[in-house]
Coordinates of C-alpha atoms and ligand atoms in Angstrom, one line a residue:
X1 CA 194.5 -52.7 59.5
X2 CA 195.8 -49.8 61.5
X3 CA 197.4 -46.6 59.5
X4 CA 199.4 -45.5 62.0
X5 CA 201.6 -48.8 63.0
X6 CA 203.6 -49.7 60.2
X7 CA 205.5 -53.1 60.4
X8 CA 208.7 -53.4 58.7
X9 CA 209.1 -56.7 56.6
X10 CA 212.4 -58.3 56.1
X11 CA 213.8 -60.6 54.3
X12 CA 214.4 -64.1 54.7
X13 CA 217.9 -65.7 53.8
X14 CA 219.6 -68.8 55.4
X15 CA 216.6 -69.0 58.3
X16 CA 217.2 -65.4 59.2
X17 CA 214.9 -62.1 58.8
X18 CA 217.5 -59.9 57.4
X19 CA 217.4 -56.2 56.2
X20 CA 218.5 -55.1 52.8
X21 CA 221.8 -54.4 52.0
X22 CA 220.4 -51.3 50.3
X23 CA 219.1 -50.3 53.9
X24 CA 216.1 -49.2 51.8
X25 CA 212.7 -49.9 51.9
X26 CA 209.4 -49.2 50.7
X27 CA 205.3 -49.6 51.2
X28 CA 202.6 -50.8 50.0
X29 CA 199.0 -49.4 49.8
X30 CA 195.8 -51.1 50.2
X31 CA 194.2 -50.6 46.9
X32 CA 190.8 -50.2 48.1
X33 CA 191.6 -47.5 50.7
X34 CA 194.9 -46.0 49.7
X35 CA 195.6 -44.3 53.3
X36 CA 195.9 -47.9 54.9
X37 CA 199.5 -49.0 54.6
X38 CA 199.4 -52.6 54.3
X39 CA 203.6 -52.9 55.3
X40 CA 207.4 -51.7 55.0
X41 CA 209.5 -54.1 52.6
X42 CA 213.0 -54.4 52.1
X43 CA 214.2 -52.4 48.6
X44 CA 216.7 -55.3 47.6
X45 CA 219.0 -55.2 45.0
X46 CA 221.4 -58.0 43.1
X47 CA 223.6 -58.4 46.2
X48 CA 220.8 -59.4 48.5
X49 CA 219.3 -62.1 45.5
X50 CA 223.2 -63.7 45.3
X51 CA 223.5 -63.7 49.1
X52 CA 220.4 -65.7 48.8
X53 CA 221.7 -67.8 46.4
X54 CA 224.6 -68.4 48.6
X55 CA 222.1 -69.7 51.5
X56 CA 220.2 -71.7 49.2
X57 CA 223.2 -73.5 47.9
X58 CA 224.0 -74.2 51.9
X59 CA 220.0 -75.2 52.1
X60 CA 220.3 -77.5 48.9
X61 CA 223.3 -80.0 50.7
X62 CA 220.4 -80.8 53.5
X63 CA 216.9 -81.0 51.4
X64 CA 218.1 -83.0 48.7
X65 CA 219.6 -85.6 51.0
X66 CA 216.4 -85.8 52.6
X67 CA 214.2 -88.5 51.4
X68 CA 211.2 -87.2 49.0
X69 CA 208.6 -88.9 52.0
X70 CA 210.3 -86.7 55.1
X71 CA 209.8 -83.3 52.6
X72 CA 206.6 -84.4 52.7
X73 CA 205.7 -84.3 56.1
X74 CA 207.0 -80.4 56.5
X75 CA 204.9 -79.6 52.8
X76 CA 201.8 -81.3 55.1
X77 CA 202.8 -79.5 58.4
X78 CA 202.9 -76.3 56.3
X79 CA 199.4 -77.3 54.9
X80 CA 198.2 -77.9 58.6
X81 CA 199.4 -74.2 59.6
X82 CA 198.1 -72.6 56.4
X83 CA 195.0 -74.7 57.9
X84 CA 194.5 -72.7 60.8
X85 CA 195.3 -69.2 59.0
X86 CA 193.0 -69.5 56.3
X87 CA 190.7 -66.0 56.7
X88 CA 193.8 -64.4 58.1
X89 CA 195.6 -65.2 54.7
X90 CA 192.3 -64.5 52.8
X91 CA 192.5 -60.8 54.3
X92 CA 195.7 -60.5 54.3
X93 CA 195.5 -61.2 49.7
X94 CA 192.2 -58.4 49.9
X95 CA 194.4 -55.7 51.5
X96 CA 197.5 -56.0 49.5
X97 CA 195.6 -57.2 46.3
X98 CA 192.2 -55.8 46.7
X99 CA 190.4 -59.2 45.0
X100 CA 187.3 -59.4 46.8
X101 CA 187.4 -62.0 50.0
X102 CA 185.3 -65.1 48.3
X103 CA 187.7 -65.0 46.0
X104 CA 191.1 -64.7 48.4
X105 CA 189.2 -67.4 50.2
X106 CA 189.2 -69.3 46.9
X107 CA 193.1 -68.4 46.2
X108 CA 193.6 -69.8 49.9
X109 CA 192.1 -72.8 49.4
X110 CA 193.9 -73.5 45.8
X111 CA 197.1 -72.7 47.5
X112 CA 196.1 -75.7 50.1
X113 CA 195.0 -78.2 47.5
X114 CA 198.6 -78.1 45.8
X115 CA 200.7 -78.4 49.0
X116 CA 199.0 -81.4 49.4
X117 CA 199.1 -82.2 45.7
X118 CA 202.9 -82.2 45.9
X119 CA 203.3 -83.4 49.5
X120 CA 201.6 -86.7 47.7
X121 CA 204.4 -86.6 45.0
X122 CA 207.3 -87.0 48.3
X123 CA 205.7 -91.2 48.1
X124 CA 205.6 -91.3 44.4
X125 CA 208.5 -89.5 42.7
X126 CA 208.3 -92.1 40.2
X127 CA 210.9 -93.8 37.9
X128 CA 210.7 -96.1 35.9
X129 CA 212.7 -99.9 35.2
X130 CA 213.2 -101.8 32.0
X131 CA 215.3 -104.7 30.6
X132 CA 218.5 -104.1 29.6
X133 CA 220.4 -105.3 25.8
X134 CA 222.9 -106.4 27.8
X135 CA 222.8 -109.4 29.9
X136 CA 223.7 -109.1 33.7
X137 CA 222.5 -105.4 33.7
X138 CA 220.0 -103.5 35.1
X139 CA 218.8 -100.4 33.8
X140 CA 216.7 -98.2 35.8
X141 CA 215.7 -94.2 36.1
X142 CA 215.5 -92.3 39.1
X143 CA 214.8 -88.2 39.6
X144 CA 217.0 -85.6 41.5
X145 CA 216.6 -82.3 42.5
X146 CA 217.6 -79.5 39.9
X147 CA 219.6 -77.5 42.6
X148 CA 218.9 -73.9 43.5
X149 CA 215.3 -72.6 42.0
X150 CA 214.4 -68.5 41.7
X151 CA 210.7 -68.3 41.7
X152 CA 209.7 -65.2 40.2
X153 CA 205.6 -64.7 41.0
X154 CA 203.2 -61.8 39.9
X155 CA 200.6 -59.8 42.0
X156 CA 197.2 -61.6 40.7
X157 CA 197.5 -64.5 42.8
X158 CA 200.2 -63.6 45.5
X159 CA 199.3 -67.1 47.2
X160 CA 198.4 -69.1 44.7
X161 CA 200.9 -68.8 42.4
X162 CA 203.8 -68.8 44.6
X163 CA 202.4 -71.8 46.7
X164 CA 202.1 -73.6 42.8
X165 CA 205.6 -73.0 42.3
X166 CA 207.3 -73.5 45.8
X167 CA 205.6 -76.9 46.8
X168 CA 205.9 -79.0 43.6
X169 CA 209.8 -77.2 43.8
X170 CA 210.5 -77.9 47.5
X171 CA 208.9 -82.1 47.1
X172 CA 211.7 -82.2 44.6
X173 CA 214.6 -81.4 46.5
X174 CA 215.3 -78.2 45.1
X175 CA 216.6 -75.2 47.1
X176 CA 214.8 -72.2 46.6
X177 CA 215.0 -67.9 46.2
X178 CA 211.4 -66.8 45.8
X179 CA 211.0 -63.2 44.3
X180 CA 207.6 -61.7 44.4
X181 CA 205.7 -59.2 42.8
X182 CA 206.5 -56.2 44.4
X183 CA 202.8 -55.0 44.7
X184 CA 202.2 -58.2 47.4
X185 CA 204.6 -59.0 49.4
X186 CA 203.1 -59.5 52.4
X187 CA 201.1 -62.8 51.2
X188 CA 204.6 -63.9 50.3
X189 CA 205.8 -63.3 53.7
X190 CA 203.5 -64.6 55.5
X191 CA 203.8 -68.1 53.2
X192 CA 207.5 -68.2 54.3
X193 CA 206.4 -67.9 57.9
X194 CA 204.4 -70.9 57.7
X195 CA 207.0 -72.9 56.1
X196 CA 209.5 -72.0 58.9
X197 CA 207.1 -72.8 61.5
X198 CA 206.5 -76.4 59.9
X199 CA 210.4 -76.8 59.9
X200 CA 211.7 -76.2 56.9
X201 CA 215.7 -76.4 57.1
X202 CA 217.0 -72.6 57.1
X203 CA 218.8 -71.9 53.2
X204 CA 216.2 -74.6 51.8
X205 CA 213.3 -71.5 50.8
X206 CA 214.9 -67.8 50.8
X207 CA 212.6 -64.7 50.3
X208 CA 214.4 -61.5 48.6
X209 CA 211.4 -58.4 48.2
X210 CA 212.6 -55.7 45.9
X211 CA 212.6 -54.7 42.1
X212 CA 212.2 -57.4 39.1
X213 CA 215.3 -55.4 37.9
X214 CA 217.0 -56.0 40.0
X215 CA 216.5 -58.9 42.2
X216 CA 215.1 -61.1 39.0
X217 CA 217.7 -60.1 37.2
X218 CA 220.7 -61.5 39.7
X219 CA 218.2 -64.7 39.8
X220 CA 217.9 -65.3 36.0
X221 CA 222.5 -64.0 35.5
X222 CA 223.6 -66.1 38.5
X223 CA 225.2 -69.2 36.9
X224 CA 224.8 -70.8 40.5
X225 CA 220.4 -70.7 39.9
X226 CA 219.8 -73.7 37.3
X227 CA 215.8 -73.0 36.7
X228 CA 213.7 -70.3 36.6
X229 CA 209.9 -70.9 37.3
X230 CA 208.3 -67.6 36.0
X231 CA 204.4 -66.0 36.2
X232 CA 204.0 -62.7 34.9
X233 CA 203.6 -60.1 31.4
X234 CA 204.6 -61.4 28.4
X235 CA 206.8 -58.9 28.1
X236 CA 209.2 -59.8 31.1
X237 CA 209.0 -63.6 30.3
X238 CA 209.8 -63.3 26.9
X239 CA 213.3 -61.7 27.6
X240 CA 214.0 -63.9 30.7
X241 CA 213.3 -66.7 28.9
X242 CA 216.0 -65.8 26.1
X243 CA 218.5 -64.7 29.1
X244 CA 218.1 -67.8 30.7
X245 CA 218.7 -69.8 27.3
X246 CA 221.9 -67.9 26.9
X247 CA 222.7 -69.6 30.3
X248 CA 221.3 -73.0 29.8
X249 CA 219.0 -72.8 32.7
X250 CA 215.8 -74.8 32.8
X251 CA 212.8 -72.2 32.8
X252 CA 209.1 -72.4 33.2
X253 CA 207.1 -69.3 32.3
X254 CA 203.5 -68.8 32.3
X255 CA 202.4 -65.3 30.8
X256 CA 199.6 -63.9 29.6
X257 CA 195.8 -64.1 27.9
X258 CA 193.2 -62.9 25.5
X259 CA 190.9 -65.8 26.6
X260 CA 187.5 -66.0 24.4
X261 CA 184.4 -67.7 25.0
X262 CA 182.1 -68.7 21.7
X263 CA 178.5 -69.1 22.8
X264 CA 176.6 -70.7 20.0
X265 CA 173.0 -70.5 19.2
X266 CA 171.9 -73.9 21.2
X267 CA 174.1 -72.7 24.4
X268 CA 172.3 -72.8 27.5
X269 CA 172.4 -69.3 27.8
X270 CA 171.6 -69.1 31.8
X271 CA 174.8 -71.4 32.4
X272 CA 177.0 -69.2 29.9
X273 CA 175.8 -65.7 31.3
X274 CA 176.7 -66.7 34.7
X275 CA 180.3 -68.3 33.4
X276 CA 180.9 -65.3 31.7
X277 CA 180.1 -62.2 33.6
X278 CA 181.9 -63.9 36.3
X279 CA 185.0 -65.1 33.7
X280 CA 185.1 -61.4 32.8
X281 CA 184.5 -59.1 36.0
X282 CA 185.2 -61.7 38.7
X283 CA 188.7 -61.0 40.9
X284 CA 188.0 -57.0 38.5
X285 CA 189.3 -59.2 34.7
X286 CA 193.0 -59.6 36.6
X287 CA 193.3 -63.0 36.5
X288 CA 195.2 -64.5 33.6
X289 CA 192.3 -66.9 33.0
X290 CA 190.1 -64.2 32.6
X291 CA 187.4 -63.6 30.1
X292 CA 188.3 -61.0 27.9
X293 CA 186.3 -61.8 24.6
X294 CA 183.2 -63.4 24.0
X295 CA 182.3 -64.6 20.1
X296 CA 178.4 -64.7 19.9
X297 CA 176.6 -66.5 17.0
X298 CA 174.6 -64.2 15.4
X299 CA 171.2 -66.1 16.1
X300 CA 171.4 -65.1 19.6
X301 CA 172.9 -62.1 19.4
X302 CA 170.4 -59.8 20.0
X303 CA 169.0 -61.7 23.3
X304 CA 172.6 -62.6 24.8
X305 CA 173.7 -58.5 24.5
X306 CA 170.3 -57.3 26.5
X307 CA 170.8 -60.3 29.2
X308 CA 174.6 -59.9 29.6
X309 CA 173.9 -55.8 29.7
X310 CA 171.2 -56.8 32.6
X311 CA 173.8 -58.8 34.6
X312 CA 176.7 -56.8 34.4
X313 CA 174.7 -53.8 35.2
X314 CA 173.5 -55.8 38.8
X315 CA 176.8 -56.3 40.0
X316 CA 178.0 -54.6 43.2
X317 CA 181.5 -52.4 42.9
X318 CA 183.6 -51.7 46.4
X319 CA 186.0 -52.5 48.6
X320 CA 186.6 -56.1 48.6
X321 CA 186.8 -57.1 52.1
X322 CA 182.7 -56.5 52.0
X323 CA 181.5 -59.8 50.9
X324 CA 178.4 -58.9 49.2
X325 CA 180.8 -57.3 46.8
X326 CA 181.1 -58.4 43.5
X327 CA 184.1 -55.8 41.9
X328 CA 186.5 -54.8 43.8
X329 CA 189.4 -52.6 43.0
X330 CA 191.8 -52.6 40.3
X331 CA 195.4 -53.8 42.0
X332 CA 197.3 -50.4 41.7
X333 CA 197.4 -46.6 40.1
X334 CA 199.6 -48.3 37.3
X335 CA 196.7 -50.7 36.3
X336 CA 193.8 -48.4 36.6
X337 CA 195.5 -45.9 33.8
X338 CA 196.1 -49.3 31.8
X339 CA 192.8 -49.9 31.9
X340 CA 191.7 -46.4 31.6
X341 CA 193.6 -45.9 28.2
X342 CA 193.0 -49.0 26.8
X343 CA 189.4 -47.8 27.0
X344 CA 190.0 -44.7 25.1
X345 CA 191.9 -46.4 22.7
X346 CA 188.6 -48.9 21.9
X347 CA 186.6 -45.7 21.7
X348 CA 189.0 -44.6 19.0
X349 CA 189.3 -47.6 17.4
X350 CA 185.5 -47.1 16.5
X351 CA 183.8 -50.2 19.2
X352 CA 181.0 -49.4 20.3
X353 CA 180.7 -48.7 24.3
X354 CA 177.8 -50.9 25.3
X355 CA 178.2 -50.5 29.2
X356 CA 180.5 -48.7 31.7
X357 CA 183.6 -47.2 30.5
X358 CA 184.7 -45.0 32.9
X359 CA 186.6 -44.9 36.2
X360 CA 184.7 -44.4 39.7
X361 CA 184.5 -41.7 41.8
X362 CA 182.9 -39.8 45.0
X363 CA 182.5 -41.1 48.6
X364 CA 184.7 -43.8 48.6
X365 CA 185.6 -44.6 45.2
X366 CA 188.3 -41.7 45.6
X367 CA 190.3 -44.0 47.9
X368 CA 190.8 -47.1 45.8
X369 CA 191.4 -47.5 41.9
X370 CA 187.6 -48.3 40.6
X371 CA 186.9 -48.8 36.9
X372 CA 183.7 -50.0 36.1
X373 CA 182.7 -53.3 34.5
X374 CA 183.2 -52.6 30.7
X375 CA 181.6 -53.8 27.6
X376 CA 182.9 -53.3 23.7
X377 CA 180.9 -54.4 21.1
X378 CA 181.2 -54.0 17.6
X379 CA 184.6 -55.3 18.0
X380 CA 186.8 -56.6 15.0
X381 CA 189.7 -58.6 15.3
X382 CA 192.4 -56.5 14.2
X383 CA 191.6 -53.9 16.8
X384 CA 194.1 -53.5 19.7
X385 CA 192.0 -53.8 22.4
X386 CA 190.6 -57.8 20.4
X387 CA 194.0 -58.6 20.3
X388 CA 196.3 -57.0 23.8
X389 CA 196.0 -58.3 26.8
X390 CA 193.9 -55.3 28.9
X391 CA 194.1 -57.1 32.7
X392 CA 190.7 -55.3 33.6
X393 CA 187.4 -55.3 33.9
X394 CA 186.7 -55.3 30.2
X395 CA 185.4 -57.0 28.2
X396 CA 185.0 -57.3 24.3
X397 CA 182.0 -58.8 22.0
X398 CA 181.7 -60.0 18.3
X399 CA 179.0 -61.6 16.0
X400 CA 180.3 -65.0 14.3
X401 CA 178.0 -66.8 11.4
X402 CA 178.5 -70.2 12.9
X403 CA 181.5 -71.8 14.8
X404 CA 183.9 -72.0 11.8
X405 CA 183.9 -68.1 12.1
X406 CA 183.9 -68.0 15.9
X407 CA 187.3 -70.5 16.4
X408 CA 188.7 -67.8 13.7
X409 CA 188.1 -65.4 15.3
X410 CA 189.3 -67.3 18.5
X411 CA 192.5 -68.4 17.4
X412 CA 193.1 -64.8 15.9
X413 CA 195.4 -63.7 19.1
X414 CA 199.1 -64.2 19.4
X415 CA 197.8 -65.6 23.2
X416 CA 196.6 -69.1 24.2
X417 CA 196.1 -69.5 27.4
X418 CA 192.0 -70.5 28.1
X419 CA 189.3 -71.1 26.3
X420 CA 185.7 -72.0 26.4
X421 CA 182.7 -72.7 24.1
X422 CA 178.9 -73.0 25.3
X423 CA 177.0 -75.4 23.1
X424 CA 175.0 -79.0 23.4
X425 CA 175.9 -79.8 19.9
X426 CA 178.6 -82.8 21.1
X427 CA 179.8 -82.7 17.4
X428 CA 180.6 -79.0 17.4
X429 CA 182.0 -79.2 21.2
X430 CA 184.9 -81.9 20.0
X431 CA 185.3 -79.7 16.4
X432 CA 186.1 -76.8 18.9
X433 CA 188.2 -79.2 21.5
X434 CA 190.3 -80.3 17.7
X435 CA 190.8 -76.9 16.3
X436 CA 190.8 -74.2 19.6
X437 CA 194.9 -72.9 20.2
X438 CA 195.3 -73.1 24.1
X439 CA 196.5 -74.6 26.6
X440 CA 192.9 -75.1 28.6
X441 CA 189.8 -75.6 26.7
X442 CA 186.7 -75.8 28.6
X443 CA 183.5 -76.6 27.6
X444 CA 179.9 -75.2 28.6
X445 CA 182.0 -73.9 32.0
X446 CA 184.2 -70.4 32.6
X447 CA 187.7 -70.4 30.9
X448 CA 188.8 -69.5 34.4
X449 CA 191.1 -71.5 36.8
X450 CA 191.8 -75.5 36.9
X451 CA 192.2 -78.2 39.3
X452 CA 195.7 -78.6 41.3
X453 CA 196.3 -82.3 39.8
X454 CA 195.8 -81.8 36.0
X455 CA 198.5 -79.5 34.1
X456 CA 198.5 -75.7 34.3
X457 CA 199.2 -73.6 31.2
X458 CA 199.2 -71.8 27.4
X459 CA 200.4 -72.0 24.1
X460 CA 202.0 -69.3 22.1
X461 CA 202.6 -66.0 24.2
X462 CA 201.2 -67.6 26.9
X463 CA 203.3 -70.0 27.9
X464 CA 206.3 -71.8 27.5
X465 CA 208.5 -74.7 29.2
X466 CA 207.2 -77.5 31.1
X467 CA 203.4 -77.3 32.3
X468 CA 202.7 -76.2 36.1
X469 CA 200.7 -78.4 38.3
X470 CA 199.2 -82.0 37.6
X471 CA 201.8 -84.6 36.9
X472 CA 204.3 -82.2 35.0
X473 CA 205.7 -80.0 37.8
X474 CA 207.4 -83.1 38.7
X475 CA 208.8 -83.5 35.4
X476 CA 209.7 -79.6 35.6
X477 CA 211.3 -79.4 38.9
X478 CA 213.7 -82.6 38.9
X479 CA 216.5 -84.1 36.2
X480 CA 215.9 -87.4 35.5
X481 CA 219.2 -90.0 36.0
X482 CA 219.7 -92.9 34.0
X483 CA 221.4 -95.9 35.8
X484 CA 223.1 -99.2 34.2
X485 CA 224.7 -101.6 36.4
X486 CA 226.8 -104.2 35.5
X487 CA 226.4 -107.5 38.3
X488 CA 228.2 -109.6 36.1
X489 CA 230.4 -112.2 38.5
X490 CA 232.9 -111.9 35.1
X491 CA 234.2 -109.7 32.5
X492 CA 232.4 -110.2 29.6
X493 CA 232.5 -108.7 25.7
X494 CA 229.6 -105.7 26.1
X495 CA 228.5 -103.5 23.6
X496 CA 226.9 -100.0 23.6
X497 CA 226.8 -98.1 20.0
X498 CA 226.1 -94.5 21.5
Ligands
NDP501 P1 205.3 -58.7 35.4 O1 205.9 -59.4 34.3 O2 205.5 -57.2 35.4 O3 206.0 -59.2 36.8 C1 206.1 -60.5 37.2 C2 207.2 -60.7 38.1 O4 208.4 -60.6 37.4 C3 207.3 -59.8 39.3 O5 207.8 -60.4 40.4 C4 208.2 -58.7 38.8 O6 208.9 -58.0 39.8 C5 209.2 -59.6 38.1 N1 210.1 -58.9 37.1 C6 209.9 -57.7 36.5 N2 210.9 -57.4 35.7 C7 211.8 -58.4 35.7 C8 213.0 -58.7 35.1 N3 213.6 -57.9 34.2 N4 213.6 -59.9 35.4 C9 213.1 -60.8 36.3 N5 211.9 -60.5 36.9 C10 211.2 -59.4 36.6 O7 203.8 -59.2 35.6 P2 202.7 -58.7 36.7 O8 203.3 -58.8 38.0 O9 202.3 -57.3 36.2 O10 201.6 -59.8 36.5 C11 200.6 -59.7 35.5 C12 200.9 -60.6 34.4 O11 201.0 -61.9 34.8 C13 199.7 -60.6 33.4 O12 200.3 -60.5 32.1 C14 199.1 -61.9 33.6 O13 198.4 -62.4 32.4 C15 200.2 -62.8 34.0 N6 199.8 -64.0 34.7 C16 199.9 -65.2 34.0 C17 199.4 -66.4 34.6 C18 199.6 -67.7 33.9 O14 199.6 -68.7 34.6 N7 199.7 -67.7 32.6 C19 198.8 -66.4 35.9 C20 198.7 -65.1 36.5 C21 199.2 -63.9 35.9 P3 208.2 -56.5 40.2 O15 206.9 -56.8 40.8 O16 209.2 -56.0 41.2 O17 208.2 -55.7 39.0

């Protein structure tokens, strides 16, 4: 990408590319080579997100008139353009994100298997029918859109996510302002470029770049937004979610993770490794699905530590875009002193550094924010870095007597997000399915990602509201109408009690 053109990214209200009221804007860095300028975005503020709000109420009168099947066909024309801009988008999530390419290739592809997910929902959409009390009346169900939608997405996934929210939100009818993260906005741009192009009416999907404080905010105060479908800290969702009750808006929020893995002593230890170096290091530990604890019983202690050391130590660190590499950069300055401190605060806390530790530098290393793969052991539960959420590459071990131990030590984290145990033990596999507190339980595979069609999403801190994905983003995104309907030729005496 060339430093010395820098293209000016607007926004993208009512069908138009608009500038910021503000007249501000700002750029974003590649974090692999922080002299590439990745783009100029609008700084919006409050007035920008309600004039979007405005546009999408104006979008809404046209897209949920339009039957769920005809939505469709522009979520599958969308998917046929994302088609043919596949490693451009790939690319395009390295530069701004700094994931290495398999893995925006992967985040490309996920985004494509849920706009044809949903596209499939425009020829369900079921209700449902069922006999009336009364005679000469049916009584049926049927779903409508919930009205104007913010989507609010973070940096991780600056596809994936938003494609997760904006397709299941779009099949339903609903109207939509999309916020992203302000890291990543090109991905987000370039999404809304592909749904213009399939033919999306203009006020239907509105893009507003700028500040979570300010444009989120407008989003989650305006009485005219009726549901809020939120990815992001803990933090932030916890305090959107309570603004939005205050409001009686509808809200989905996904947050974030302390994910464990328990390998016990009959695991097939080549399968594990390879699930959990990857679960931990893989897209640099920023994924919310992330491995960030492993619980190992104490049998296999000893031989699991020298092969996971072996591993880790093999992997290849660099820019991203390189597709023999394995760790790329963290996403920004911001994250690389997170991770930074949270591995002086380990240190402190009296873990033991087993590998890595520090943060990259010379030759190239100086121009991105490299922290090497990191491994704690010695680890008890109560220490911060067992129990906060670190977003990095690192990654935290513990000793458990047998499985009882290892699902306590498990369930010991106010998150519950992901979750995986290696074992052939069938008995101990559905003890841990029973007992395990999240959302996704996984066995003798990585506690990362899912699959488009089955539910998204955590307990506890990490998650609450209506699942994302499978079945239940229909359930999130539309109201369900009850219908009775008298076709009785004649007045007759009828009875309801409620
Ligand atoms: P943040 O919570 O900081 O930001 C998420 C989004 O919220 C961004 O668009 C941000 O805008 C916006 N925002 C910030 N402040 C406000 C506010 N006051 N009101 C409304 N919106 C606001 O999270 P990150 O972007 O740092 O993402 C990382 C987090 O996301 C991690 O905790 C991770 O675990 C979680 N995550 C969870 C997933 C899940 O499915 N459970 C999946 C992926 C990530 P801006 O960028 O301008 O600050």
């Amino acid at each position: 990408m060339a430093t010395t053109q820098i293209t000016t990214h607007k926004n993208y209200i009512g069908g138009q590319w608009v500038e910021s009221v503000t007249g501000r804007t700002y750029q974003v860095h590649n974090p692999a080579r922080t002299d590439q300028i990745v783009g100029e975005f609008q700084t919006s503020s409050a007035d920008d997100a309600l004039k979007a709000v405005a546009a999408a109420k104006e979008g809404l009168a046209i897209w949920a008139n339009t039957p769920a099947p005809a939505r469709a066909n522009v979520i599958y024309k969308a998917l046929e353009i994302l088609g043919r801009r596949t490693d451009e988008m790939a690319q395009t999530i390295t530069i701004e994100e700094g994931k290495p390419i398999s893995d925006a290739a992967g985040e490309v592809k996920r985004a494509m298997n849920i706009m044809e997910y949903a596209a499939g929902e425009g020829r369900r959409m079921f209700g449902y029918t069922t006999p009336s009390e009364l005679p000469n009346t049916v009584a049926y169900t049927v779903r409508r859109p919930l009205g104007v939608v913010g989507i609010i997405t973070p940096w991780n996934f600056p596809l994936a996510i938003p494609a997760w929210k904006i397709a299941p939100a779009l099949i339903c009818g609903n109207a939509l302002v999309f916020k992203p993260a302000s890291a990543t906005p090109l991905s987000a741009v370039k999404l809304i470029e592909i749904f213009e192009e399939a033919g999306l009416p203009p006020g239907v999907l509105n893009l507003v770049t700028g500040p979570g404080g300010q444009v989120g905010t407008a989003l989650v105060e305006s009485t005219d937004v009726k549901a809020i479908s939120f990815t992001g800290s803990t933090e932030v969702g916890t305090e959107l979610y309570a603004e939005s009750a205050k409001r009686l808006k509808k809200v989905q929020a996904e947050m974030g993770g302390k994910n464990a893995v328990i390998v016990l002593s009959d695991a097939d230890m080549d399968k594990a490794m390879g699930g959990i170096v990857q679960g931990a290091f893989g897209s640099t530990g920023q994924r919310c699905t992330a491995t960030s604890r492993v619980i190992v019983e104490d049998g296999v202690y000893d031989q699991f530590m020298a092969e996971l050391i072996d591993r880790t130590s093999k992997l290849t660190i660099g820019d991203g875009i390189d597709p023999s590499i394995d760790v790329s950069p963290l996403a920004s300055q911001s994250q690389k002193d997170k991770v930074m401190e949270y591995i002086g605060i380990g240190t402190e806390e009296g873990a033991k550094l087993a590998f890595g530790g520090h943060a990259l530098s010379g030759g190239d290393y100086d121009q991105g924010y490299y922290v090497e793969p990191t491994i704690f052991t010695d680890v008890s539960p109560d220490m911060r870095i067992a129990k906060e959420e670190i977003f990095g590459p690192v990654l935290t071990v513990f000793k458990a007597k047998d499985l009882k131990e290892a699902i306590d030590i498990s369930n010991s984290v106010e998150f519950g997000l992901s979750s995986s145990v290696y074992t052939k033990d069938i008995t101990k596999a559905y003890e841990y399915i029973n007992t395990v507190e999240t959302g996704m339980v996984h066995v003798n595979a990585s506690t990362l990602g899912g699959e488009v069609h089955l539910p998204f999403g955590g307990l506890n801190s990490s998650g609450v509201g209506q699942r994302e994905q499978g079945t239940s983003m229909v359930d999130f995104f539309s109201e369900v109408i009850t219908v009775y309907i008298d076709h009785a030729a004649e007045v007759s005496e009828r009875a309801r009690f409620i």
